[in-house]
Amino acid sequence: MFEYTPPPALLAERVILITGAGDGIGRAAAKSFAAHGATVILLGRTISKLEAVYDEIEQAGHPQPAIYPMNLEIASPNDYENLANTLETEFKRLDGLLHNASILGTLTPLEHYEIDLWYQVMQVNLNAPFLLTQACLGLMKRAKDASIVFTSSSVGRKGRAYWGAYSVSKFATEGFMQILADELEVNTTIRVNSINPGATRTAMRAAAYPGEDYKTLPQPEEIMPLYLYLMGPESSEVNGQALNAQQM
Ligand code: NAP
């Protein structure tokens, strides 16, 4: 694991938006950020899951979160503008943005990859983070030290047969992260980095590796040190880096 022991109030006063906050790694990140003092905005498509995370955070006595239902597959540029305007009105700031939501698509040779599914994966995994980032940048530029974190994968750093649109979307995510980091390096205090979570016990992992003994995998909660580090002030000088939440 990435080694980092965060102070309890690491993220106090920060407002952080997490996509795909209702399940898996996004759920763990939302709870962990809230436990370290952040006000978290839970964005996702299944409202009941978001409500369950909301309740857990509230019952634990952490800062009151907010739910923002949104289906990243069908959201229009206008929807992203509305989101940014709502954040501005309700919170006046945005200090952190975790692009976490993704879909796996299917594992199949490129020759046979279903074209509609290819578009769908690119929409959720790549185009949605672009649209969300573009809409939120103005607000984030006003934060003292803001952090944008993209979620990659080992197949976003080295191609592997049959991983198709998912792998290509993650390579593109790494490129997007590098370009944005370079553009924001001058004249802003926003840092931009990517995380490869590594094999983690979630529904997506189980779908990709149905034969695997899932009990051997770390829980999403265990990979949080890197997420916390990148969202907190101690990483303010880290920019444009492709990092690993687990030891490779
Ligand atoms: P997961 O358990 O499948 O959770 C993904 C989350 O994204 C869910 O909350 C899901 O919402 C949400 N989501 C999917 N499509 C959406 C859409 N159209 N609009 C809004 N939200 C949407 O996956 P995970 O394993 O936690 O993965 C989190 C991130 O880590 C992903 O970027 C993934 O590529 C990356 N990753 C994971 C692993 C691993 O081993 N788990 C390894 C490498 C990289 P619903 O709950 O409503 O479906």
PDB file of C-alpha atoms and ligand atoms in Angstrom:
ATOM      1  CA  MET A   1       0.000   0.000   0.000  1.00  0.00           C
ATOM      2  CA  PHE A   2       0.953   3.640  -0.461  1.00  0.00           C
ATOM      3  CA  GLU A   3       2.137   4.663   2.991  1.00  0.00           C
ATOM      4  CA  TYR A   4       0.597   7.758   4.494  1.00  0.00           C
ATOM      5  CA  THR A   5      -0.899   8.472   7.895  1.00  0.00           C
ATOM      6  CA  PRO A   6      -3.281  11.402   7.548  1.00  0.00           C
ATOM      7  CA  PRO A   7      -4.006  13.769  10.434  1.00  0.00           C
ATOM      8  CA  PRO A   8      -7.640  13.391  11.599  1.00  0.00           C
ATOM      9  CA  ALA A   9      -8.710  16.832  10.300  1.00  0.00           C
ATOM     10  CA  LEU A  10      -6.774  16.569   7.019  1.00  0.00           C
ATOM     11  CA  LEU A  11      -9.671  17.725   4.844  1.00  0.00           C
ATOM     12  CA  ALA A  12     -11.458  20.096   7.238  1.00  0.00           C
ATOM     13  CA  GLU A  13     -13.257  22.938   5.451  1.00  0.00           C
ATOM     14  CA  ARG A  14     -12.791  21.282   2.046  1.00  0.00           C
ATOM     15  CA  VAL A  15     -15.590  20.557  -0.400  1.00  0.00           C
ATOM     16  CA  ILE A  16     -14.931  17.462  -2.521  1.00  0.00           C
ATOM     17  CA  LEU A  17     -17.006  15.996  -5.351  1.00  0.00           C
ATOM     18  CA  ILE A  18     -16.791  12.245  -5.956  1.00  0.00           C
ATOM     19  CA  THR A  19     -18.271  10.559  -9.043  1.00  0.00           C
ATOM     20  CA  GLY A  20     -19.573   7.024  -8.638  1.00  0.00           C
ATOM     21  CA  ALA A  21     -19.847   7.622  -4.893  1.00  0.00           C
ATOM     22  CA  GLY A  22     -22.548   5.011  -4.296  1.00  0.00           C
ATOM     23  CA  ASP A  23     -20.456   1.867  -4.535  1.00  0.00           C
ATOM     24  CA  GLY A  24     -16.985   0.345  -4.503  1.00  0.00           C
ATOM     25  CA  ILE A  25     -13.978   2.629  -4.327  1.00  0.00           C
ATOM     26  CA  GLY A  26     -16.028   5.832  -4.709  1.00  0.00           C
ATOM     27  CA  ARG A  27     -18.144   4.917  -1.701  1.00  0.00           C
ATOM     28  CA  ALA A  28     -15.046   4.252   0.412  1.00  0.00           C
ATOM     29  CA  ALA A  29     -13.462   7.517  -0.764  1.00  0.00           C
ATOM     30  CA  ALA A  30     -16.577   9.529   0.094  1.00  0.00           C
ATOM     31  CA  LYS A  31     -16.738   8.050   3.599  1.00  0.00           C
ATOM     32  CA  SER A  32     -13.020   8.423   4.148  1.00  0.00           C
ATOM     33  CA  PHE A  33     -12.915  12.055   2.965  1.00  0.00           C
ATOM     34  CA  ALA A  34     -15.908  12.863   5.185  1.00  0.00           C
ATOM     35  CA  ALA A  35     -14.264  11.120   8.145  1.00  0.00           C
ATOM     36  CA  HIS A  36     -11.301  13.470   7.659  1.00  0.00           C
ATOM     37  CA  GLY A  37     -13.487  16.561   7.766  1.00  0.00           C
ATOM     38  CA  ALA A  38     -14.545  17.149   4.155  1.00  0.00           C
ATOM     39  CA  THR A  39     -18.001  18.090   2.968  1.00  0.00           C
ATOM     40  CA  VAL A  40     -18.543  15.523   0.233  1.00  0.00           C
ATOM     41  CA  ILE A  41     -20.822  15.749  -2.777  1.00  0.00           C
ATOM     42  CA  LEU A  42     -21.976  12.293  -3.740  1.00  0.00           C
ATOM     43  CA  LEU A  43     -22.531  12.059  -7.485  1.00  0.00           C
ATOM     44  CA  GLY A  44     -23.857   8.873  -9.059  1.00  0.00           C
ATOM     45  CA  ARG A  45     -26.703   7.290 -10.974  1.00  0.00           C
ATOM     46  CA  THR A  46     -28.368   4.993  -8.390  1.00  0.00           C
ATOM     47  CA  ILE A  47     -30.037   7.238  -5.832  1.00  0.00           C
ATOM     48  CA  SER A  48     -30.685   4.482  -3.267  1.00  0.00           C
ATOM     49  CA  LYS A  49     -26.950   3.737  -3.085  1.00  0.00           C
ATOM     50  CA  LEU A  50     -26.100   7.418  -2.707  1.00  0.00           C
ATOM     51  CA  GLU A  51     -28.690   7.715   0.060  1.00  0.00           C
ATOM     52  CA  ALA A  52     -27.150   4.794   1.923  1.00  0.00           C
ATOM     53  CA  VAL A  53     -23.704   6.458   1.807  1.00  0.00           C
ATOM     54  CA  TYR A  54     -25.280   9.755   2.866  1.00  0.00           C
ATOM     55  CA  ASP A  55     -26.891   8.070   5.887  1.00  0.00           C
ATOM     56  CA  GLU A  56     -23.653   6.357   6.920  1.00  0.00           C
ATOM     57  CA  ILE A  57     -21.767   9.659   6.821  1.00  0.00           C
ATOM     58  CA  GLU A  58     -24.473  11.505   8.706  1.00  0.00           C
ATOM     59  CA  GLN A  59     -24.817   8.797  11.356  1.00  0.00           C
ATOM     60  CA  ALA A  60     -21.052   8.869  11.910  1.00  0.00           C
ATOM     61  CA  GLY A  61     -21.370  12.588  12.747  1.00  0.00           C
ATOM     62  CA  HIS A  62     -19.190  13.805   9.873  1.00  0.00           C
ATOM     63  CA  PRO A  63     -19.930  17.031   7.959  1.00  0.00           C
ATOM     64  CA  GLN A  64     -23.307  16.872   6.248  1.00  0.00           C
ATOM     65  CA  PRO A  65     -22.853  15.539   2.695  1.00  0.00           C
ATOM     66  CA  ALA A  66     -24.920  16.295  -0.394  1.00  0.00           C
ATOM     67  CA  ILE A  67     -26.340  14.014  -3.069  1.00  0.00           C
ATOM     68  CA  TYR A  68     -26.204  14.920  -6.749  1.00  0.00           C
ATOM     69  CA  PRO A  69     -27.886  12.257  -8.910  1.00  0.00           C
ATOM     70  CA  MET A  70     -26.485  12.208 -12.415  1.00  0.00           C
ATOM     71  CA  ASN A  71     -26.140   9.589 -15.115  1.00  0.00           C
ATOM     72  CA  LEU A  72     -22.793  10.305 -16.756  1.00  0.00           C
ATOM     73  CA  GLU A  73     -23.753   8.317 -19.813  1.00  0.00           C
ATOM     74  CA  ILE A  74     -26.520  10.683 -20.854  1.00  0.00           C
ATOM     75  CA  ALA A  75     -25.692  13.982 -19.129  1.00  0.00           C
ATOM     76  CA  SER A  76     -25.469  16.967 -21.499  1.00  0.00           C
ATOM     77  CA  PRO A  77     -22.951  19.826 -21.318  1.00  0.00           C
ATOM     78  CA  ASN A  78     -25.823  21.903 -19.933  1.00  0.00           C
ATOM     79  CA  ASP A  79     -26.272  19.419 -17.061  1.00  0.00           C
ATOM     80  CA  TYR A  80     -22.616  19.914 -16.113  1.00  0.00           C
ATOM     81  CA  GLU A  81     -23.042  23.691 -16.178  1.00  0.00           C
ATOM     82  CA  ASN A  82     -26.066  23.339 -13.882  1.00  0.00           C
ATOM     83  CA  LEU A  83     -24.006  21.190 -11.538  1.00  0.00           C
ATOM     84  CA  ALA A  84     -21.195  23.761 -11.385  1.00  0.00           C
ATOM     85  CA  ASN A  85     -23.728  26.567 -10.793  1.00  0.00           C
ATOM     86  CA  THR A  86     -25.377  24.572  -7.995  1.00  0.00           C
ATOM     87  CA  LEU A  87     -22.007  23.978  -6.334  1.00  0.00           C
ATOM     88  CA  GLU A  88     -21.230  27.675  -6.588  1.00  0.00           C
ATOM     89  CA  THR A  89     -24.586  28.641  -5.046  1.00  0.00           C
ATOM     90  CA  GLU A  90     -24.646  25.987  -2.307  1.00  0.00           C
ATOM     91  CA  PHE A  91     -20.980  25.738  -1.333  1.00  0.00           C
ATOM     92  CA  LYS A  92     -19.196  28.732  -2.924  1.00  0.00           C
ATOM     93  CA  ARG A  93     -16.167  26.519  -3.526  1.00  0.00           C
ATOM     94  CA  LEU A  94     -14.786  23.232  -4.785  1.00  0.00           C
ATOM     95  CA  ASP A  95     -11.450  22.012  -3.421  1.00  0.00           C
ATOM     96  CA  GLY A  96     -11.377  18.457  -4.707  1.00  0.00           C
ATOM     97  CA  LEU A  97     -12.699  16.476  -7.660  1.00  0.00           C
ATOM     98  CA  LEU A  98     -12.351  12.694  -7.743  1.00  0.00           C
ATOM     99  CA  HIS A  99     -13.177  11.235 -11.141  1.00  0.00           C
ATOM    100  CA  ASN A 100     -13.945   7.700 -10.019  1.00  0.00           C
ATOM    101  CA  ALA A 101     -17.028   6.441 -11.897  1.00  0.00           C
ATOM    102  CA  SER A 102     -16.297   4.078 -14.763  1.00  0.00           C
ATOM    103  CA  ILE A 103     -17.787   1.119 -16.542  1.00  0.00           C
ATOM    104  CA  LEU A 104     -15.938  -1.984 -17.655  1.00  0.00           C
ATOM    105  CA  GLY A 105     -17.683  -2.598 -20.963  1.00  0.00           C
ATOM    106  CA  THR A 106     -16.743  -6.079 -22.054  1.00  0.00           C
ATOM    107  CA  LEU A 107     -13.616  -8.152 -22.458  1.00  0.00           C
ATOM    108  CA  THR A 108     -13.401  -9.126 -26.103  1.00  0.00           C
ATOM    109  CA  PRO A 109     -11.055  -8.779 -29.087  1.00  0.00           C
ATOM    110  CA  LEU A 110     -11.125  -5.341 -30.740  1.00  0.00           C
ATOM    111  CA  GLU A 111     -12.208  -7.017 -33.943  1.00  0.00           C
ATOM    112  CA  HIS A 112     -15.493  -7.983 -32.311  1.00  0.00           C
ATOM    113  CA  TYR A 113     -16.019  -5.063 -29.932  1.00  0.00           C
ATOM    114  CA  GLU A 114     -19.637  -3.942 -30.100  1.00  0.00           C
ATOM    115  CA  ILE A 115     -19.649  -0.385 -31.451  1.00  0.00           C
ATOM    116  CA  ASP A 116     -22.447   1.016 -29.275  1.00  0.00           C
ATOM    117  CA  LEU A 117     -20.772  -0.366 -26.167  1.00  0.00           C
ATOM    118  CA  TRP A 118     -17.482   1.228 -27.250  1.00  0.00           C
ATOM    119  CA  TYR A 119     -19.204   4.649 -27.385  1.00  0.00           C
ATOM    120  CA  GLN A 120     -20.883   4.024 -24.036  1.00  0.00           C
ATOM    121  CA  VAL A 121     -17.587   3.217 -22.289  1.00  0.00           C
ATOM    122  CA  MET A 122     -15.897   6.262 -23.820  1.00  0.00           C
ATOM    123  CA  GLN A 123     -18.807   8.479 -22.743  1.00  0.00           C
ATOM    124  CA  VAL A 124     -18.723   7.434 -19.083  1.00  0.00           C
ATOM    125  CA  ASN A 125     -14.974   6.890 -18.642  1.00  0.00           C
ATOM    126  CA  LEU A 126     -13.517   9.675 -20.780  1.00  0.00           C
ATOM    127  CA  ASN A 127     -16.003  12.242 -22.106  1.00  0.00           C
ATOM    128  CA  ALA A 128     -17.814  12.672 -18.777  1.00  0.00           C
ATOM    129  CA  PRO A 129     -14.591  13.521 -16.865  1.00  0.00           C
ATOM    130  CA  PHE A 130     -13.726  16.015 -19.638  1.00  0.00           C
ATOM    131  CA  LEU A 131     -17.139  17.716 -19.404  1.00  0.00           C
ATOM    132  CA  LEU A 132     -17.141  17.705 -15.605  1.00  0.00           C
ATOM    133  CA  THR A 133     -13.601  19.075 -15.393  1.00  0.00           C
ATOM    134  CA  GLN A 134     -14.335  21.845 -17.889  1.00  0.00           C
ATOM    135  CA  ALA A 135     -17.471  22.875 -15.998  1.00  0.00           C
ATOM    136  CA  CYS A 136     -15.758  22.893 -12.578  1.00  0.00           C
ATOM    137  CA  LEU A 137     -12.430  24.550 -13.398  1.00  0.00           C
ATOM    138  CA  GLY A 138     -13.627  28.119 -12.860  1.00  0.00           C
ATOM    139  CA  LEU A 139     -14.823  27.264  -9.363  1.00  0.00           C
ATOM    140  CA  MET A 140     -11.711  25.247  -8.519  1.00  0.00           C
ATOM    141  CA  LYS A 141      -9.363  28.046  -9.583  1.00  0.00           C
ATOM    142  CA  ARG A 142     -10.675  30.084  -6.672  1.00  0.00           C
ATOM    143  CA  ALA A 143      -9.797  27.424  -4.075  1.00  0.00           C
ATOM    144  CA  LYS A 144      -6.578  27.835  -2.061  1.00  0.00           C
ATOM    145  CA  ASP A 145      -5.041  24.544  -3.209  1.00  0.00           C
ATOM    146  CA  ALA A 146      -7.349  22.351  -5.238  1.00  0.00           C
ATOM    147  CA  SER A 147      -6.822  18.767  -6.361  1.00  0.00           C
ATOM    148  CA  ILE A 148      -8.193  16.875  -9.347  1.00  0.00           C
ATOM    149  CA  VAL A 149      -7.709  13.117  -9.254  1.00  0.00           C
ATOM    150  CA  PHE A 150      -8.374  10.821 -12.191  1.00  0.00           C
ATOM    151  CA  THR A 151      -8.814   7.071 -11.840  1.00  0.00           C
ATOM    152  CA  SER A 152      -6.734   4.922 -14.107  1.00  0.00           C
ATOM    153  CA  SER A 153      -5.901   1.235 -14.183  1.00  0.00           C
ATOM    154  CA  SER A 154      -2.925  -0.983 -14.906  1.00  0.00           C
ATOM    155  CA  VAL A 155      -4.432  -1.460 -18.397  1.00  0.00           C
ATOM    156  CA  GLY A 156      -4.313   2.335 -18.790  1.00  0.00           C
ATOM    157  CA  ARG A 157      -0.542   2.158 -18.511  1.00  0.00           C
ATOM    158  CA  LYS A 158       0.162  -1.001 -20.500  1.00  0.00           C
ATOM    159  CA  GLY A 159      -2.213  -2.424 -23.083  1.00  0.00           C
ATOM    160  CA  ARG A 160      -3.510  -5.959 -22.641  1.00  0.00           C
ATOM    161  CA  ALA A 161      -5.445  -8.155 -25.067  1.00  0.00           C
ATOM    162  CA  TYR A 162      -9.268  -8.051 -24.829  1.00  0.00           C
ATOM    163  CA  TRP A 163      -9.506  -5.030 -22.501  1.00  0.00           C
ATOM    164  CA  GLY A 164     -10.836  -2.941 -25.412  1.00  0.00           C
ATOM    165  CA  ALA A 165     -12.617   0.352 -24.776  1.00  0.00           C
ATOM    166  CA  TYR A 166     -11.938   0.266 -21.018  1.00  0.00           C
ATOM    167  CA  SER A 167      -8.185   0.105 -21.538  1.00  0.00           C
ATOM    168  CA  VAL A 168      -8.210   2.736 -24.293  1.00  0.00           C
ATOM    169  CA  SER A 169     -10.331   5.049 -22.121  1.00  0.00           C
ATOM    170  CA  LYS A 170      -7.838   4.707 -19.266  1.00  0.00           C
ATOM    171  CA  PHE A 171      -4.845   5.452 -21.544  1.00  0.00           C
ATOM    172  CA  ALA A 172      -6.731   8.550 -22.702  1.00  0.00           C
ATOM    173  CA  THR A 173      -7.432   9.442 -19.069  1.00  0.00           C
ATOM    174  CA  GLU A 174      -3.692   9.408 -18.348  1.00  0.00           C
ATOM    175  CA  GLY A 175      -3.077  11.664 -21.357  1.00  0.00           C
ATOM    176  CA  PHE A 176      -5.860  14.010 -20.315  1.00  0.00           C
ATOM    177  CA  MET A 177      -4.393  14.167 -16.807  1.00  0.00           C
ATOM    178  CA  GLN A 178      -0.911  15.039 -18.145  1.00  0.00           C
ATOM    179  CA  ILE A 179      -2.188  17.763 -20.472  1.00  0.00           C
ATOM    180  CA  LEU A 180      -4.384  19.329 -17.794  1.00  0.00           C
ATOM    181  CA  ALA A 181      -1.578  19.174 -15.207  1.00  0.00           C
ATOM    182  CA  ASP A 182       0.764  20.927 -17.622  1.00  0.00           C
ATOM    183  CA  GLU A 183      -1.807  23.597 -18.471  1.00  0.00           C
ATOM    184  CA  LEU A 184      -2.631  24.324 -14.819  1.00  0.00           C
ATOM    185  CA  GLU A 185       0.991  24.227 -13.608  1.00  0.00           C
ATOM    186  CA  VAL A 186       1.372  27.930 -14.370  1.00  0.00           C
ATOM    187  CA  ASN A 187      -0.955  30.528 -12.863  1.00  0.00           C
ATOM    188  CA  THR A 188      -3.151  28.139 -10.841  1.00  0.00           C
ATOM    189  CA  THR A 189      -2.817  26.250  -7.572  1.00  0.00           C
ATOM    190  CA  ILE A 190      -4.719  23.244  -8.926  1.00  0.00           C
ATOM    191  CA  ARG A 191      -2.835  19.949  -9.038  1.00  0.00           C
ATOM    192  CA  VAL A 192      -3.861  17.075 -11.281  1.00  0.00           C
ATOM    193  CA  ASN A 193      -2.826  13.450 -10.846  1.00  0.00           C
ATOM    194  CA  SER A 194      -4.035   9.913 -11.533  1.00  0.00           C
ATOM    195  CA  ILE A 195      -4.412   6.867  -9.326  1.00  0.00           C
ATOM    196  CA  ASN A 196      -4.231   3.249 -10.352  1.00  0.00           C
ATOM    197  CA  PRO A 197      -6.160   1.623  -7.470  1.00  0.00           C
ATOM    198  CA  GLY A 198      -4.780  -1.862  -8.194  1.00  0.00           C
ATOM    199  CA  ALA A 199      -6.884  -4.999  -7.749  1.00  0.00           C
ATOM    200  CA  THR A 200      -9.603  -4.087  -5.231  1.00  0.00           C
ATOM    201  CA  ARG A 201     -12.633  -5.980  -3.913  1.00  0.00           C
ATOM    202  CA  THR A 202     -15.529  -4.399  -5.836  1.00  0.00           C
ATOM    203  CA  ALA A 203     -18.324  -5.368  -8.222  1.00  0.00           C
ATOM    204  CA  MET A 204     -16.269  -4.212 -11.217  1.00  0.00           C
ATOM    205  CA  ARG A 205     -13.330  -6.396 -10.271  1.00  0.00           C
ATOM    206  CA  ALA A 206     -15.627  -9.408  -9.772  1.00  0.00           C
ATOM    207  CA  ALA A 207     -17.116  -8.829 -13.241  1.00  0.00           C
ATOM    208  CA  ALA A 208     -13.668  -8.635 -14.843  1.00  0.00           C
ATOM    209  CA  TYR A 209     -12.273 -11.681 -12.984  1.00  0.00           C
ATOM    210  CA  PRO A 210     -15.221 -13.977 -12.230  1.00  0.00           C
ATOM    211  CA  GLY A 211     -12.986 -16.914 -11.298  1.00  0.00           C
ATOM    212  CA  GLU A 212     -10.936 -15.040  -8.723  1.00  0.00           C
ATOM    213  CA  ASP A 213     -11.207 -15.643  -4.986  1.00  0.00           C
ATOM    214  CA  TYR A 214     -12.340 -12.131  -4.088  1.00  0.00           C
ATOM    215  CA  LYS A 215     -11.470 -12.634  -0.409  1.00  0.00           C
ATOM    216  CA  THR A 216      -7.775 -12.368  -1.320  1.00  0.00           C
ATOM    217  CA  LEU A 217      -8.233  -8.779  -2.506  1.00  0.00           C
ATOM    218  CA  PRO A 218      -7.967  -5.648  -0.376  1.00  0.00           C
ATOM    219  CA  GLN A 219     -11.156  -3.805   0.494  1.00  0.00           C
ATOM    220  CA  PRO A 220     -11.631  -0.314  -0.980  1.00  0.00           C
ATOM    221  CA  GLU A 221     -11.080   1.138   2.530  1.00  0.00           C
ATOM    222  CA  GLU A 222      -7.528  -0.256   2.552  1.00  0.00           C
ATOM    223  CA  ILE A 223      -6.393   1.702  -0.508  1.00  0.00           C
ATOM    224  CA  MET A 224      -7.501   5.093   0.840  1.00  0.00           C
ATOM    225  CA  PRO A 225      -4.112   6.473   2.034  1.00  0.00           C
ATOM    226  CA  LEU A 226      -3.147   7.661  -1.483  1.00  0.00           C
ATOM    227  CA  TYR A 227      -6.612   9.158  -2.087  1.00  0.00           C
ATOM    228  CA  LEU A 228      -6.378  11.090   1.176  1.00  0.00           C
ATOM    229  CA  TYR A 229      -2.826  12.221   0.478  1.00  0.00           C
ATOM    230  CA  LEU A 230      -3.757  13.587  -2.960  1.00  0.00           C
ATOM    231  CA  MET A 231      -6.805  15.429  -1.626  1.00  0.00           C
ATOM    232  CA  GLY A 232      -4.953  16.949   1.334  1.00  0.00           C
ATOM    233  CA  PRO A 233      -2.606  19.961   1.457  1.00  0.00           C
ATOM    234  CA  GLU A 234       0.566  17.869   1.831  1.00  0.00           C
ATOM    235  CA  SER A 235       0.414  16.920  -1.870  1.00  0.00           C
ATOM    236  CA  SER A 236       0.146  20.527  -3.059  1.00  0.00           C
ATOM    237  CA  GLU A 237       3.419  20.273  -5.011  1.00  0.00           C
ATOM    238  CA  VAL A 238       2.566  16.910  -6.634  1.00  0.00           C
ATOM    239  CA  ASN A 239       1.356  17.484 -10.186  1.00  0.00           C
ATOM    240  CA  GLY A 240       1.075  15.404 -13.350  1.00  0.00           C
ATOM    241  CA  GLN A 241       1.924  12.134 -11.600  1.00  0.00           C
ATOM    242  CA  ALA A 242       0.575   8.648 -12.370  1.00  0.00           C
ATOM    243  CA  LEU A 243       0.505   7.011  -8.939  1.00  0.00           C
ATOM    244  CA  ASN A 244      -0.317   3.557  -7.540  1.00  0.00           C
ATOM    245  CA  ALA A 245      -2.536   3.047  -4.485  1.00  0.00           C
ATOM    246  CA  GLN A 246      -0.986  -0.384  -3.948  1.00  0.00           C
ATOM    247  CA  GLN A 247       2.584  -1.596  -4.258  1.00  0.00           C
ATOM    248  CA  MET A 248       3.019  -2.870  -7.830  1.00  0.00           C
TER     249      MET A 248
HETATM  250  P1  NAP B   1     -17.726  -0.231  -9.190  1.00  0.00           P
HETATM  251  O1  NAP B   1     -17.809  -0.966  -7.904  1.00  0.00           O
HETATM  252  O2  NAP B   1     -18.356  -0.800 -10.411  1.00  0.00           O
HETATM  253  O3  NAP B   1     -18.270   1.245  -8.940  1.00  0.00           O
HETATM  254  C1  NAP B   1     -18.348   2.151  -9.996  1.00  0.00           C
HETATM  255  C2  NAP B   1     -19.233   3.304  -9.600  1.00  0.00           C
HETATM  256  O4  NAP B   1     -19.408   4.144 -10.750  1.00  0.00           O
HETATM  257  C3  NAP B   1     -20.631   2.856  -9.158  1.00  0.00           C
HETATM  258  O5  NAP B   1     -21.025   3.617  -8.051  1.00  0.00           O
HETATM  259  C4  NAP B   1     -21.466   3.184 -10.380  1.00  0.00           C
HETATM  260  O6  NAP B   1     -22.809   3.486 -10.088  1.00  0.00           O
HETATM  261  C5  NAP B   1     -20.779   4.418 -10.917  1.00  0.00           C
HETATM  262  N1  NAP B   1     -21.160   4.628 -12.309  1.00  0.00           N
HETATM  263  C6  NAP B   1     -21.019   3.765 -13.334  1.00  0.00           C
HETATM  264  N2  NAP B   1     -21.601   4.262 -14.442  1.00  0.00           N
HETATM  265  C7  NAP B   1     -22.106   5.479 -14.106  1.00  0.00           C
HETATM  266  C8  NAP B   1     -22.846   6.467 -14.803  1.00  0.00           C
HETATM  267  N3  NAP B   1     -23.202   6.309 -16.078  1.00  0.00           N
HETATM  268  N4  NAP B   1     -23.203   7.587 -14.149  1.00  0.00           N
HETATM  269  C9  NAP B   1     -22.882   7.752 -12.847  1.00  0.00           C
HETATM  270  N5  NAP B   1     -22.198   6.843 -12.122  1.00  0.00           N
HETATM  271  C10 NAP B   1     -21.820   5.714 -12.743  1.00  0.00           C
HETATM  272  O7  NAP B   1     -16.208   0.026  -9.609  1.00  0.00           O
HETATM  273  P2  NAP B   1     -14.885   0.210  -8.725  1.00  0.00           P
HETATM  274  O8  NAP B   1     -14.136  -1.044  -8.788  1.00  0.00           O
HETATM  275  O9  NAP B   1     -15.203   0.841  -7.419  1.00  0.00           O
HETATM  276  O10 NAP B   1     -14.096   1.245  -9.658  1.00  0.00           O
HETATM  277  C11 NAP B   1     -13.857   2.586  -9.307  1.00  0.00           C
HETATM  278  C12 NAP B   1     -12.785   3.114 -10.227  1.00  0.00           C
HETATM  279  O11 NAP B   1     -11.561   2.379 -10.036  1.00  0.00           O
HETATM  280  C13 NAP B   1     -13.111   2.972 -11.712  1.00  0.00           C
HETATM  281  O12 NAP B   1     -12.638   4.114 -12.402  1.00  0.00           O
HETATM  282  C14 NAP B   1     -12.334   1.743 -12.141  1.00  0.00           C
HETATM  283  O13 NAP B   1     -12.034   1.767 -13.514  1.00  0.00           O
HETATM  284  C15 NAP B   1     -11.099   1.882 -11.277  1.00  0.00           C
HETATM  285  N6  NAP B   1     -10.352   0.639 -11.047  1.00  0.00           N
HETATM  286  C16 NAP B   1     -10.853  -0.338 -10.236  1.00  0.00           C
HETATM  287  C17 NAP B   1     -10.111  -1.493  -9.996  1.00  0.00           C
HETATM  288  C18 NAP B   1     -10.625  -2.600  -9.095  1.00  0.00           C
HETATM  289  O14 NAP B   1      -9.909  -3.613  -8.932  1.00  0.00           O
HETATM  290  N7  NAP B   1     -11.784  -2.487  -8.493  1.00  0.00           N
HETATM  291  C19 NAP B   1      -8.853  -1.649 -10.590  1.00  0.00           C
HETATM  292  C20 NAP B   1      -8.370  -0.644 -11.420  1.00  0.00           C
HETATM  293  C21 NAP B   1      -9.119   0.507 -11.621  1.00  0.00           C
HETATM  294  P3  NAP B   1     -23.890   2.311  -9.792  1.00  0.00           P
HETATM  295  O15 NAP B   1     -23.567   1.872  -8.422  1.00  0.00           O
HETATM  296  O16 NAP B   1     -25.170   3.012  -9.918  1.00  0.00           O
HETATM  297  O17 NAP B   1     -23.635   1.248 -10.814  1.00  0.00           O
END
